[in-house]
XYZ file of C-alpha atoms in Angstrom:
106
model
C -10.332 53.089 -23.677
C -9.509 52.300 -27.295
C -6.065 53.947 -27.232
C -5.094 51.717 -24.310
C -5.905 48.645 -26.396
C -4.270 49.678 -29.681
C -1.262 51.339 -28.067
C 0.400 48.232 -26.666
C 3.572 46.779 -28.147
C 1.910 43.392 -28.720
C -1.008 44.969 -30.568
C 1.333 46.984 -32.746
C 3.477 43.944 -33.501
C 0.500 41.678 -34.262
C -1.058 44.264 -36.574
C 2.273 44.766 -38.365
C 2.769 41.021 -38.911
C -0.795 40.523 -40.102
C -0.421 43.497 -42.456
C 2.676 41.900 -43.969
C 0.463 38.955 -44.935
C -1.674 41.320 -47.034
C -5.053 39.696 -47.523
C -3.654 36.344 -46.421
C -4.004 34.634 -43.092
C -1.480 33.711 -40.417
C -1.958 30.873 -37.970
C -1.740 31.501 -34.242
C 1.421 29.411 -33.823
C 3.169 31.302 -36.643
C 2.264 34.654 -35.103
C 3.664 33.477 -31.784
C 6.918 32.357 -33.452
C 7.283 35.773 -35.103
C 6.676 37.671 -31.851
C 9.653 36.928 -29.596
C 8.790 37.213 -25.928
C 5.010 37.071 -26.239
C 3.327 34.424 -24.123
C 0.527 32.283 -25.491
C -1.877 33.935 -23.039
C -0.845 37.493 -23.990
C -1.093 36.752 -27.715
C -4.485 35.150 -27.219
C -5.693 38.156 -25.205
C -4.333 40.581 -27.811
C -5.940 38.753 -30.736
C -9.245 38.418 -28.868
C -9.300 42.179 -28.287
C -8.394 42.955 -31.907
C -11.113 40.577 -33.102
C -13.700 42.079 -30.746
C -12.816 45.569 -32.027
C -13.276 44.487 -35.653
C -9.613 44.923 -36.568
C -8.864 41.222 -37.055
C -10.921 38.357 -38.505
C -10.577 34.884 -36.993
C -11.205 31.574 -38.772
C -11.128 28.172 -37.101
C -10.535 24.951 -39.014
C -12.441 22.111 -37.360
C -9.442 19.806 -37.041
C -7.941 18.104 -34.012
C -6.400 20.219 -32.633
C -8.225 23.164 -34.222
C -6.180 25.371 -36.542
C -6.893 29.052 -35.943
C -6.125 31.627 -38.637
C -6.096 35.424 -38.381
C -6.096 38.243 -40.921
C -6.536 41.984 -40.786
C -9.891 43.438 -41.746
C -10.137 46.628 -43.810
C -10.389 48.518 -40.518
C -7.245 46.757 -39.290
C -5.370 47.732 -42.451
C -6.372 51.361 -41.878
C -4.914 51.133 -38.345
C -1.668 49.661 -39.699
C -1.182 52.734 -41.887
C -1.292 54.935 -38.785
C 0.899 52.619 -36.712
C 3.479 52.508 -39.531
C 3.593 56.319 -39.528
C 4.152 56.288 -35.769
C 6.934 53.685 -36.096
C 8.574 55.824 -38.812
C 8.392 58.894 -36.564
C 9.912 56.975 -33.646
C 12.784 55.681 -35.784
C 13.437 59.180 -37.133
C 13.570 60.758 -33.667
C 15.027 57.981 -31.496
C 18.415 59.711 -31.178
C 16.832 62.963 -29.972
C 14.615 61.106 -27.518
C 17.540 59.081 -26.164
C 19.576 62.299 -25.756
C 16.705 63.966 -23.882
C 16.401 60.928 -21.603
C 20.136 60.922 -20.914
C 20.088 64.656 -20.143
C 17.193 64.268 -17.720
C 19.026 61.605 -15.690
C 22.188 63.727 -15.292
């Protein structure tokens, strides 16, 4: 299901970082450095899924080792707008949510 793929924390973080690059590209290693805690395998899986869904474009430089660059597509930028709104909502309501969680564990 699409929501399962775009709703993960790694997808959200990757889309946010790629959006910050605007129309520019970010190399795989740089993305990994900017995503604390993500494994190489998880980042690779996330980017492969985003690429397959048409949200991210991938470019490989034929060097040794190959340099792989990623950027958001127009569709990816449209997703970032929605994810940013969700992040804003979460930040606005985090106190209420934390209070509700604390009350439910009492």
